[in-house]
């Protein structure tokens, strides 16, 4: 098992702005990396370059010592020993479930009893043994996705690529599929790269999260780390449901801000005073009601099931999100304490 | 020139549009006509009767009487024209044989060109692909007569190396059919490739299948229904073709179209009608076969189903 290394990878489709610009990334051995970013940020292009469907304009891709792609040459996808789960599932409609799952084996010359054994194992893992002779068209979306996953893992590929695999499934199925993916990752030991625009999915599944925006890689870190210590406005805004405030806070020193310091800057009114302003990320769970807090106006109060989501307005007009276990009357002034913030 | 200009305009108009279907196509827009409905339906049926049923009935009627102008009744009705056509006129069997051979050869032969061409046209975008697309469509847009003249001029002289002349043989008709029906043959296959999710091929590539392997296992089975439609469509049109073969035929290489034309021209309208009726039956049988295939076909392949 070797590492997958992306080395100053760029891709320009000739539209002026490169789709991927100077992305360098090393995937941990047997790691599960989620590549997160808004639509059109270049994450799928990175995935397709790793698979070999696109050739980089600059930079290179290595698997261990083996050079897979650079601007001059690219190893064709069929020789990479990778597998991919497509957003559209990409199951072959003219083959049965078992034939779909077993096709990579068939191409590798495995047939007869060996083929049946491996396909049978894969199907029992995804709990679709009794569907072996069905056609993909007869399966539900979640079942199709599981077949696609089984097809990926039946040959023990070095790298498994997942392109927004849950985008077409409903919320309930997603949770179940996340479990399946995690179990598969542990079992197969393959390096997995998961492209998604859903940060909750990325956080729940991955051992590392990489955030991309406008073709550039902004930050790579484990989920808890990237949640607590995001770099810059884009990552801060993408990860979690925080609010980003412009506050006058010290621009050097500790980036984790506490309540006494925040109370001073929140009370100081953004427009007045001297010194620079900085972006401060405040998570909703860091905002509580408290008698020693700063009065904020409740703009909206929405019941979300397990709690109420509040939208608060600061004295200077900036908006802040908070959670509350009880309903709060909209339009009232309520004192709130901001127990922590993170300078981006 | 006019054909080429038209095709260029079409390419411009469709430039940059990718009509690959992702989801299901929506339900057709329909609106209620209210009380006009009956009147419109009657009108439509009347038009249909006028342009379709009436000529067909006239054809059947004239095939059942001994000569043109004889009224059809119980005394004059006879199947002798059919007997004459089927069992006595050697020209019929020759023409039938020629047309069937030409149509099958054109339909199947073209498939070996159009499947790879359609694959290339969908996978490789660019100026060359556009040029090829136009080149393929030009002969179809040309009138058959023009095409036939072009083929006479090209093949009248003996071929350079072998020293044989195609002119006067059945091969010149086949060559002209290849040229004329290339676009007809390409269209269903091209639609099938265009509507295929590229991920299906990509998944096969990652499964380790090289070009010929995935062609055989994945792409060809998926375009097979469209290829079947392509064969039947070309066969259907080629079997009834007249304008190209009218100039290219010679003794022994008459096609069905030419035979009917010659029969009618020489005054045997009953024989011409009888042969026409037989051809119509052949066409209806083939269309029924296509109808049967239709549920496996990408939408828009069959000209009469849309």
Coordinates of N, CA and C in Angstrom, one line a residue, chain B residues 87-267:
Chain B
X87 N -45.3 -14.8 -60.7 CA -44.8 -16.1 -61.3 C -44.4 -16.1 -62.7
X88 N -44.7 -15.0 -63.5 CA -44.4 -15.1 -64.9 C -43.3 -14.0 -65.3
X89 N -43.4 -12.8 -64.7 CA -42.5 -11.8 -65.0 C -41.1 -12.0 -64.3
X90 N -40.1 -12.3 -65.1 CA -38.8 -12.6 -64.5 C -38.3 -11.3 -63.9
X91 N -38.7 -10.2 -64.5 CA -38.2 -8.9 -64.0 C -38.5 -8.6 -62.5
X92 N -39.7 -9.1 -62.1 CA -40.1 -8.9 -60.7 C -39.1 -9.6 -59.7
X93 N -38.8 -10.8 -60.0 CA -37.9 -11.5 -59.1 C -36.5 -10.9 -59.1
X94 N -36.1 -10.6 -60.3 CA -34.8 -9.9 -60.5 C -34.7 -8.6 -59.6
X95 N -35.8 -7.8 -59.8 CA -35.8 -6.5 -59.1 C -35.9 -6.7 -57.6
X96 N -36.8 -7.7 -57.2 CA -36.9 -8.0 -55.8 C -35.6 -8.4 -55.2
X97 N -34.9 -9.3 -55.9 CA -33.7 -9.9 -55.5 C -32.6 -8.7 -55.4
X98 N -32.6 -7.9 -56.4 CA -31.6 -6.8 -56.5 C -31.9 -5.9 -55.3
X99 N -33.1 -5.5 -55.1 CA -33.4 -4.5 -54.1 C -33.1 -5.0 -52.7
X100 N -33.5 -6.3 -52.5 CA -33.3 -6.9 -51.2 C -31.8 -7.0 -50.9
X101 N -31.0 -7.4 -51.9 CA -29.6 -7.6 -51.7 C -29.0 -6.2 -51.5
X102 N -29.3 -5.2 -52.3 CA -28.8 -3.9 -52.2 C -29.1 -3.3 -50.8
X103 N -30.4 -3.4 -50.4 CA -30.8 -2.8 -49.2 C -30.2 -3.5 -48.0
X104 N -30.0 -4.8 -48.0 CA -29.4 -5.5 -46.9 C -27.9 -5.1 -46.8
X105 N -27.3 -5.1 -48.0 CA -25.8 -4.8 -48.0 C -25.6 -3.4 -47.6
X106 N -26.4 -2.5 -48.0 CA -26.2 -1.1 -47.6 C -26.5 -0.9 -46.1
X107 N -27.6 -1.6 -45.6 CA -27.9 -1.4 -44.2 C -26.8 -2.0 -43.3
X108 N -26.4 -3.2 -43.6 CA -25.4 -3.9 -42.7 C -24.0 -3.3 -42.9
X109 N -23.7 -3.0 -44.2 CA -22.4 -2.4 -44.5 C -22.2 -1.1 -43.8
X110 N -23.2 -0.3 -43.9 CA -23.1 1.1 -43.3 C -22.9 1.0 -41.8
X111 N -23.5 0.0 -41.2 CA -23.4 -0.1 -39.8 C -21.9 -0.2 -39.3
X112 N -21.2 -0.9 -40.1 CA -19.7 -1.1 -39.7 C -19.0 0.3 -39.8
X113 N -19.6 1.2 -40.6 CA -19.0 2.5 -40.7 C -19.6 3.4 -39.6
X114 N -20.9 3.3 -39.4 CA -21.5 4.3 -38.6 C -21.3 4.1 -37.1
X115 N -21.2 2.9 -36.6 CA -21.0 2.6 -35.2 C -19.6 3.3 -34.8
X116 N -18.5 3.0 -35.4 CA -17.3 3.7 -35.0 C -17.4 5.2 -35.2
X117 N -18.0 5.6 -36.3 CA -18.1 7.1 -36.6 C -18.9 7.7 -35.4
X118 N -20.0 7.1 -35.0 CA -20.9 7.7 -34.0 C -20.1 7.8 -32.7
X119 N -19.3 6.7 -32.4 CA -18.5 6.7 -31.2 C -17.5 7.9 -31.2
X120 N -16.8 8.0 -32.3 CA -15.8 9.1 -32.4 C -16.5 10.5 -32.3
X121 N -17.7 10.6 -33.0 CA -18.3 11.9 -33.0 C -18.8 12.3 -31.6
X122 N -19.2 11.4 -30.8 CA -19.6 11.7 -29.4 C -18.4 11.9 -28.5
X123 N -17.4 11.2 -28.7 CA -16.2 11.3 -27.7 C -15.3 12.4 -28.0
X124 N -15.0 12.6 -29.3 CA -14.1 13.6 -29.7 C -14.8 14.8 -30.2
X125 N -14.7 15.9 -29.4 CA -15.4 17.1 -29.9 C -14.3 18.0 -30.6
X126 N -14.7 18.8 -31.5 CA -13.8 19.7 -32.2 C -14.1 19.9 -33.6
X127 N -13.2 20.6 -34.3 CA -13.4 21.0 -35.7 C -13.5 19.8 -36.6
X128 N -12.6 18.9 -36.4 CA -12.6 17.7 -37.2 C -13.9 16.9 -37.1
X129 N -14.4 16.7 -35.9 CA -15.7 16.0 -35.7 C -16.8 16.8 -36.4
X130 N -16.8 18.1 -36.3 CA -17.9 18.9 -37.0 C -17.8 18.7 -38.5
X131 N -16.6 18.7 -39.0 CA -16.4 18.6 -40.5 C -16.9 17.2 -40.9
X132 N -16.6 16.2 -40.2 CA -17.0 14.8 -40.5 C -18.5 14.7 -40.5
X133 N -19.1 15.4 -39.5 CA -20.6 15.4 -39.3 C -21.2 16.0 -40.6
X134 N -20.7 17.1 -41.0 CA -21.2 17.7 -42.2 C -21.0 16.9 -43.4
X135 N -19.8 16.3 -43.6 CA -19.6 15.5 -44.8 C -20.5 14.3 -44.8
X136 N -20.9 13.8 -43.7 CA -21.8 12.6 -43.6 C -23.2 13.0 -44.1
X137 N -23.6 14.2 -43.7 CA -25.0 14.6 -44.0 C -25.2 15.1 -45.4
X138 N -24.1 15.6 -46.0 CA -24.3 16.2 -47.3 C -25.0 15.3 -48.3
X139 N -24.5 14.1 -48.5 CA -25.1 13.2 -49.6 C -26.6 13.0 -49.3
X140 N -27.0 13.0 -48.0 CA -28.4 12.8 -47.7 C -29.3 14.0 -48.1
X141 N -28.7 15.2 -47.9 CA -29.4 16.4 -48.3 C -29.5 16.6 -49.8
X142 N -28.6 15.9 -50.5 CA -28.6 16.1 -52.0 C -29.7 15.3 -52.6
X143 N -30.3 15.9 -53.7 CA -31.3 15.1 -54.4 C -30.6 13.8 -55.0
X144 N -31.4 12.7 -55.0 CA -30.8 11.4 -55.5 C -30.3 11.5 -56.9
X145 N -31.0 12.3 -57.7 CA -30.6 12.4 -59.1 C -29.2 13.0 -59.2
X146 N -29.0 14.1 -58.4 CA -27.7 14.8 -58.4 C -26.6 13.8 -58.0
X147 N -26.9 13.0 -56.9 CA -25.9 12.1 -56.4 C -25.6 11.0 -57.5
X148 N -26.7 10.6 -58.2 CA -26.5 9.6 -59.3 C -25.6 10.1 -60.4
X149 N -25.8 11.3 -60.8 CA -25.0 11.9 -61.8 C -23.5 12.0 -61.4
X150 N -23.3 12.4 -60.1 CA -22.0 12.4 -59.6 C -21.3 11.1 -59.6
X151 N -22.1 10.0 -59.3 CA -21.5 8.7 -59.3 C -21.2 8.2 -60.7
X152 N -22.1 8.6 -61.7 CA -21.8 8.2 -63.0 C -20.4 8.8 -63.5
X153 N -20.3 10.1 -63.2 CA -19.1 10.8 -63.6 C -17.9 10.2 -62.9
X154 N -18.0 9.8 -61.7 CA -16.9 9.3 -61.0 C -16.5 7.9 -61.4
X155 N -17.5 7.1 -61.7 CA -17.2 5.7 -61.9 C -17.4 5.2 -63.3
X156 N -17.7 6.1 -64.2 CA -17.8 5.7 -65.6 C -16.5 5.2 -66.2
X157 N -15.4 5.9 -65.8 CA -14.1 5.4 -66.3 C -13.7 4.2 -65.5
X158 N -12.9 3.3 -66.0 CA -12.5 2.1 -65.2 C -11.7 2.6 -64.0
X159 N -11.8 1.8 -63.0 CA -11.1 2.1 -61.7 C -9.6 2.0 -62.0
X160 N -8.8 2.9 -61.4 CA -7.4 3.0 -61.7 C -6.6 1.7 -61.7
X161 N -6.6 1.0 -60.6 CA -5.6 -0.1 -60.5 C -6.2 -1.4 -61.1
X162 N -7.4 -1.8 -60.8 CA -8.0 -3.0 -61.2 C -8.4 -3.0 -62.7
X163 N -8.7 -1.8 -63.2 CA -9.1 -1.7 -64.6 C -10.5 -2.1 -64.9
X164 N -11.4 -2.2 -63.9 CA -12.8 -2.6 -64.1 C -13.6 -1.3 -64.0
X165 N -14.7 -1.3 -64.8 CA -15.6 -0.2 -64.6 C -16.8 -0.6 -63.8
X166 N -17.2 0.2 -62.8 CA -18.3 -0.1 -62.0 C -19.6 0.2 -62.7
X167 N -19.5 1.1 -63.7 CA -20.7 1.6 -64.4 C -21.4 0.4 -65.1
X168 N -22.7 0.3 -64.9 CA -23.5 -0.8 -65.5 C -23.6 -2.0 -64.6
X169 N -22.8 -2.0 -63.5 CA -22.9 -3.2 -62.6 C -23.8 -2.7 -61.4
X170 N -24.1 -3.7 -60.6 CA -24.9 -3.4 -59.4 C -24.1 -2.7 -58.3
X171 N -22.7 -2.8 -58.5 CA -21.9 -2.2 -57.5 C -22.0 -0.7 -57.4
X172 N -22.2 -0.1 -58.6 CA -22.3 1.4 -58.6 C -23.5 1.8 -57.8
X173 N -24.6 1.1 -57.9 CA -25.8 1.4 -57.1 C -25.5 1.3 -55.6
X174 N -24.8 0.2 -55.3 CA -24.5 0.0 -53.9 C -23.6 1.1 -53.4
X175 N -22.7 1.5 -54.1 CA -21.8 2.6 -53.7 C -22.6 3.9 -53.5
X176 N -23.5 4.1 -54.4 CA -24.3 5.3 -54.3 C -25.2 5.2 -53.1
X177 N -25.8 4.0 -52.8 CA -26.6 3.8 -51.6 C -25.8 4.1 -50.3
X178 N -24.6 3.6 -50.3 CA -23.7 3.8 -49.2 C -23.6 5.3 -48.9
X179 N -23.3 6.0 -49.9 CA -23.2 7.5 -49.8 C -24.5 8.1 -49.4
X180 N -25.6 7.7 -50.0 CA -26.8 8.4 -49.8 C -27.4 8.1 -48.4
X181 N -27.2 6.9 -47.9 CA -27.9 6.5 -46.7 C -27.0 6.5 -45.4
X182 N -25.8 7.1 -45.6 CA -24.9 7.1 -44.5 C -25.5 7.9 -43.3
X183 N -26.2 9.0 -43.6 CA -26.7 9.8 -42.6 C -27.9 9.1 -41.9
X184 N -28.7 8.4 -42.7 CA -29.9 7.7 -42.2 C -29.4 6.6 -41.2
X185 N -28.3 6.0 -41.6 CA -27.8 4.9 -40.8 C -27.1 5.4 -39.5
X186 N -26.5 6.6 -39.6 CA -25.8 7.2 -38.5 C -26.7 7.7 -37.4
X187 N -27.8 8.2 -37.8 CA -28.6 9.0 -36.8 C -29.1 8.2 -35.6
X188 N -29.7 7.0 -35.8 CA -30.1 6.2 -34.6 C -28.9 5.9 -33.7
X189 N -27.8 5.5 -34.3 CA -26.6 5.0 -33.5 C -26.1 6.2 -32.8
X190 N -26.0 7.4 -33.5 CA -25.5 8.6 -32.9 C -26.3 9.0 -31.7
X191 N -27.7 9.0 -31.8 CA -28.6 9.3 -30.7 C -28.3 8.4 -29.5
X192 N -28.1 7.1 -29.8 CA -27.9 6.2 -28.7 C -26.6 6.5 -28.0
X193 N -25.5 6.8 -28.7 CA -24.3 7.2 -28.1 C -24.4 8.5 -27.3
X194 N -25.2 9.5 -27.9 CA -25.3 10.8 -27.3 C -26.1 10.6 -25.9
X195 N -27.1 9.7 -25.9 CA -27.9 9.6 -24.7 C -27.3 8.7 -23.7
X196 N -26.2 8.1 -24.0 CA -25.6 7.1 -23.1 C -24.8 8.0 -22.1
X197 N -24.9 7.6 -20.8 CA -24.1 8.3 -19.8 C -22.7 7.9 -20.0
X198 N -21.8 8.9 -20.1 CA -20.4 8.6 -20.4 C -19.8 7.8 -19.2
X199 N -20.4 7.9 -18.0 CA -19.9 7.2 -16.9 C -20.0 5.7 -17.1
X200 N -20.9 5.2 -18.0 CA -21.0 3.8 -18.2 C -19.7 3.3 -18.8
X201 N -19.1 4.1 -19.8 CA -17.9 3.6 -20.4 C -16.7 3.9 -19.4
X202 N -16.8 4.9 -18.6 CA -15.7 5.2 -17.7 C -15.6 4.1 -16.6
X203 N -16.8 3.7 -16.2 CA -16.8 2.6 -15.2 C -16.1 1.4 -15.8
X204 N -16.4 1.1 -17.0 CA -15.8 -0.1 -17.7 C -14.3 0.1 -17.8
X205 N -13.8 1.3 -18.1 CA -12.4 1.6 -18.1 C -11.7 1.3 -16.8
X206 N -12.4 1.8 -15.7 CA -11.8 1.6 -14.4 C -11.8 0.2 -14.0
X207 N -12.8 -0.6 -14.5 CA -12.9 -2.0 -14.2 C -11.7 -2.7 -14.9
X208 N -11.0 -2.0 -15.8 CA -9.8 -2.6 -16.4 C -10.0 -3.0 -17.9
X209 N -11.2 -2.7 -18.4 CA -11.4 -3.1 -19.8 C -10.8 -2.1 -20.8
X210 N -10.0 -2.7 -21.7 CA -9.4 -1.9 -22.8 C -10.4 -1.6 -23.8
X211 N -10.0 -0.8 -24.9 CA -11.0 -0.3 -25.8 C -11.9 -1.4 -26.4
X212 N -11.3 -2.5 -27.0 CA -12.1 -3.5 -27.7 C -12.9 -4.2 -26.7
X213 N -12.4 -4.5 -25.5 CA -13.1 -5.2 -24.5 C -14.4 -4.4 -24.1
X214 N -14.2 -3.1 -23.8 CA -15.4 -2.4 -23.4 C -16.4 -2.2 -24.5
X215 N -15.8 -2.0 -25.8 CA -16.7 -1.9 -26.9 C -17.6 -3.2 -27.0
X216 N -17.0 -4.4 -26.8 CA -17.7 -5.6 -27.0 C -18.7 -5.8 -25.8
X217 N -18.2 -5.5 -24.6 CA -19.0 -5.9 -23.4 C -20.0 -4.9 -23.0
X218 N -19.7 -3.6 -23.2 CA -20.6 -2.5 -22.7 C -21.2 -1.7 -23.8
X219 N -20.4 -1.1 -24.7 CA -21.0 -0.2 -25.6 C -21.8 -0.8 -26.6
X220 N -21.3 -1.9 -27.3 CA -22.1 -2.5 -28.4 C -23.5 -3.0 -27.9
X221 N -23.5 -3.7 -26.7 CA -24.8 -4.2 -26.3 C -25.8 -3.0 -26.0
X222 N -25.2 -1.9 -25.6 CA -26.1 -0.8 -25.3 C -26.6 -0.1 -26.5
X223 N -25.8 -0.1 -27.6 CA -26.3 0.6 -28.8 C -27.0 -0.4 -29.8
X224 N -27.0 -1.7 -29.4 CA -27.6 -2.7 -30.3 C -29.0 -2.4 -30.7
X225 N -29.9 -2.0 -29.8 CA -31.3 -1.7 -30.3 C -31.3 -0.6 -31.4
X226 N -30.5 0.4 -31.1 CA -30.4 1.5 -32.1 C -29.8 1.0 -33.4
X227 N -28.8 0.1 -33.3 CA -28.2 -0.4 -34.5 C -29.2 -1.2 -35.3
X228 N -30.0 -1.9 -34.6 CA -31.1 -2.7 -35.3 C -32.1 -1.7 -36.0
X229 N -32.4 -0.7 -35.3 CA -33.3 0.3 -35.9 C -32.6 0.9 -37.2
X230 N -31.3 1.2 -37.0 CA -30.6 1.8 -38.2 C -30.7 0.8 -39.4
X231 N -30.5 -0.5 -39.1 CA -30.5 -1.4 -40.2 C -31.9 -1.4 -40.9
X232 N -32.9 -1.5 -40.1 CA -34.3 -1.6 -40.7 C -34.6 -0.3 -41.4
X233 N -34.2 0.8 -40.8 CA -34.5 2.1 -41.5 C -33.9 2.2 -42.8
X234 N -32.6 1.9 -42.9 CA -31.9 2.0 -44.2 C -32.5 1.0 -45.1
X235 N -32.7 -0.2 -44.6 CA -33.3 -1.2 -45.5 C -34.6 -0.7 -46.1
X236 N -35.5 -0.2 -45.2 CA -36.8 0.3 -45.6 C -36.7 1.3 -46.7
X237 N -35.8 2.3 -46.6 CA -35.7 3.4 -47.5 C -35.0 2.9 -48.8
X238 N -33.9 2.0 -48.6 CA -33.2 1.6 -49.8 C -34.0 0.6 -50.7
X239 N -34.9 -0.2 -50.0 CA -35.6 -1.1 -50.8 C -36.6 -0.5 -51.7
X240 N -37.0 0.8 -51.4 CA -38.0 1.5 -52.2 C -37.4 2.6 -53.0
X241 N -36.1 2.6 -53.1 CA -35.4 3.8 -53.6 C -35.6 3.8 -55.1
X242 N -35.8 5.0 -55.7 CA -36.0 5.1 -57.1 C -35.0 6.1 -57.8
X243 N -34.9 7.3 -57.2 CA -34.2 8.4 -57.9 C -32.7 8.1 -58.2
X244 N -32.0 7.4 -57.2 CA -30.6 7.1 -57.4 C -30.5 6.0 -58.5
X245 N -31.3 4.9 -58.3 CA -31.1 3.8 -59.2 C -31.7 4.0 -60.5
X246 N -32.6 5.0 -60.7 CA -33.2 5.3 -62.0 C -32.1 5.6 -63.0
X247 N -31.1 6.3 -62.6 CA -30.0 6.6 -63.5 C -28.9 5.6 -63.6
X248 N -28.8 4.8 -62.5 CA -27.7 3.9 -62.4 C -28.0 2.5 -62.9
X249 N -29.2 2.1 -63.1 CA -29.5 0.7 -63.4 C -29.2 0.4 -64.8
X250 N -29.0 -0.9 -65.1 CA -28.9 -1.3 -66.5 C -29.6 -2.7 -66.5
X251 N -29.5 -3.4 -67.6 CA -30.2 -4.7 -67.7 C -29.7 -5.6 -66.7
X252 N -30.7 -6.2 -65.9 CA -30.3 -7.1 -64.9 C -30.0 -6.5 -63.5
X253 N -29.9 -5.2 -63.4 CA -29.7 -4.6 -62.1 C -30.8 -3.6 -61.8
X254 N -32.0 -3.9 -62.3 CA -33.2 -3.1 -61.9 C -33.5 -3.3 -60.4
X255 N -33.9 -2.2 -59.8 CA -34.4 -2.3 -58.4 C -35.9 -2.3 -58.5
X256 N -36.5 -2.5 -57.3 CA -38.0 -2.5 -57.2 C -38.6 -1.2 -57.8
X257 N -38.0 -0.1 -57.4 CA -38.5 1.2 -57.8 C -38.4 1.3 -59.3
X258 N -37.3 1.0 -59.8 CA -37.1 1.0 -61.3 C -38.1 0.1 -62.0
X259 N -38.3 -1.1 -61.5 CA -39.2 -2.1 -62.1 C -40.7 -1.5 -62.1
X260 N -41.1 -0.9 -61.0 CA -42.5 -0.4 -61.0 C -42.6 0.8 -62.0
X261 N -41.6 1.6 -62.0 CA -41.6 2.8 -62.9 C -41.7 2.3 -64.3
X262 N -40.8 1.3 -64.7 CA -40.8 0.8 -66.0 C -42.2 0.1 -66.4
X263 N -42.7 -0.6 -65.5 CA -44.0 -1.3 -65.8 C -45.1 -0.3 -66.0
X264 N -45.1 0.8 -65.2 CA -46.1 1.8 -65.3 C -45.9 2.6 -66.6
X265 N -44.6 2.8 -66.9 CA -44.3 3.6 -68.1 C -44.7 2.9 -69.4
X266 N -44.6 1.5 -69.3 CA -44.9 0.8 -70.5 C -46.4 0.4 -70.6
X267 N -47.2 1.0 -69.7 CA -48.6 0.9 -69.8 C -49.2 -0.2 -69.0

